[in-house]
Amino acid sequence: MADSTTSRVSYTLHSTLESVNTVEDMAESWARRAGFDDDTVTSIAMAVREAAVNAVMHGNAYSPKKHIDCSFETTAESLVIRIADQGEGVDPECIPDPLAPENILRGSGRGIFLIRAFMDEVHFRQLQPGSEITLIKHRTPKIVQT
């Protein structure tokens, strides 16, 4: 599946829900080109959508004056997606556990949980201003049957 091609592209988008759809579509396209199967492509796209929604809703609070930055990178080993907002920043340690009894029936608050479930690595970085989340899905070499 993996090849040695490394490519990278970055975008700055308006902080809107339309941009969320754009980022999700780009994630799906990059995941397909990276050689992931259909189920994994869907999982990556869903994780990226959650991260982009968080950037627009929670990070930038729908401010038309703010943007989201996203980048997609494929290496021989991984697909790496970064999404950054210009908000107040987030401490991932302070995000409520969606599986805690008091949160289990809440209608929201599962985005980071899903992102962590679908991706191999998830990293947070504080920016000035804002936050960046990095989502990594490792490419596994195709097993050739002989």
PDB file of C-alpha atoms in Angstrom, residues 14-18 20 52-68 85 87:
ATOM      1  CA  HIS A  14     -12.908  30.619   6.480  1.00  0.00           C
ATOM      2  CA  SER A  15     -14.183  29.479   9.845  1.00  0.00           C
ATOM      3  CA  THR A  16     -17.498  28.128   8.576  1.00  0.00           C
ATOM      4  CA  LEU A  17     -19.342  24.840   8.451  1.00  0.00           C
ATOM      5  CA  GLU A  18     -18.871  24.883   4.664  1.00  0.00           C
ATOM      6  CA  VAL A  20     -15.721  21.729   7.546  1.00  0.00           C
ATOM      7  CA  ALA A  52     -12.651  20.752  11.918  1.00  0.00           C
ATOM      8  CA  VAL A  53     -16.021  21.185  13.658  1.00  0.00           C
ATOM      9  CA  ASN A  54     -14.183  21.682  16.949  1.00  0.00           C
ATOM     10  CA  ALA A  55     -11.952  24.314  15.331  1.00  0.00           C
ATOM     11  CA  VAL A  56     -14.899  26.251  13.897  1.00  0.00           C
ATOM     12  CA  MET A  57     -17.345  25.871  16.802  1.00  0.00           C
ATOM     13  CA  HIS A  58     -15.228  25.719  19.928  1.00  0.00           C
ATOM     14  CA  GLY A  59     -11.930  27.213  18.806  1.00  0.00           C
ATOM     15  CA  ASN A  60     -13.045  30.112  16.658  1.00  0.00           C
ATOM     16  CA  ALA A  61     -16.605  30.324  18.029  1.00  0.00           C
ATOM     17  CA  TYR A  62     -17.899  30.891  14.461  1.00  0.00           C
ATOM     18  CA  SER A  63     -16.037  34.205  14.248  1.00  0.00           C
ATOM     19  CA  PRO A  64     -15.973  35.431  10.631  1.00  0.00           C
ATOM     20  CA  LYS A  65     -12.711  37.218  11.455  1.00  0.00           C
ATOM     21  CA  LYS A  66     -10.911  33.961  12.184  1.00  0.00           C
ATOM     22  CA  HIS A  67      -9.672  31.155   9.954  1.00  0.00           C
ATOM     23  CA  ILE A  68      -8.814  27.516  10.211  1.00  0.00           C
ATOM     24  CA  ASP A  85      -7.854  27.427  14.902  1.00  0.00           C
ATOM     25  CA  GLY A  87      -9.321  30.579  19.403  1.00  0.00           C
TER      26      GLY A  87
END
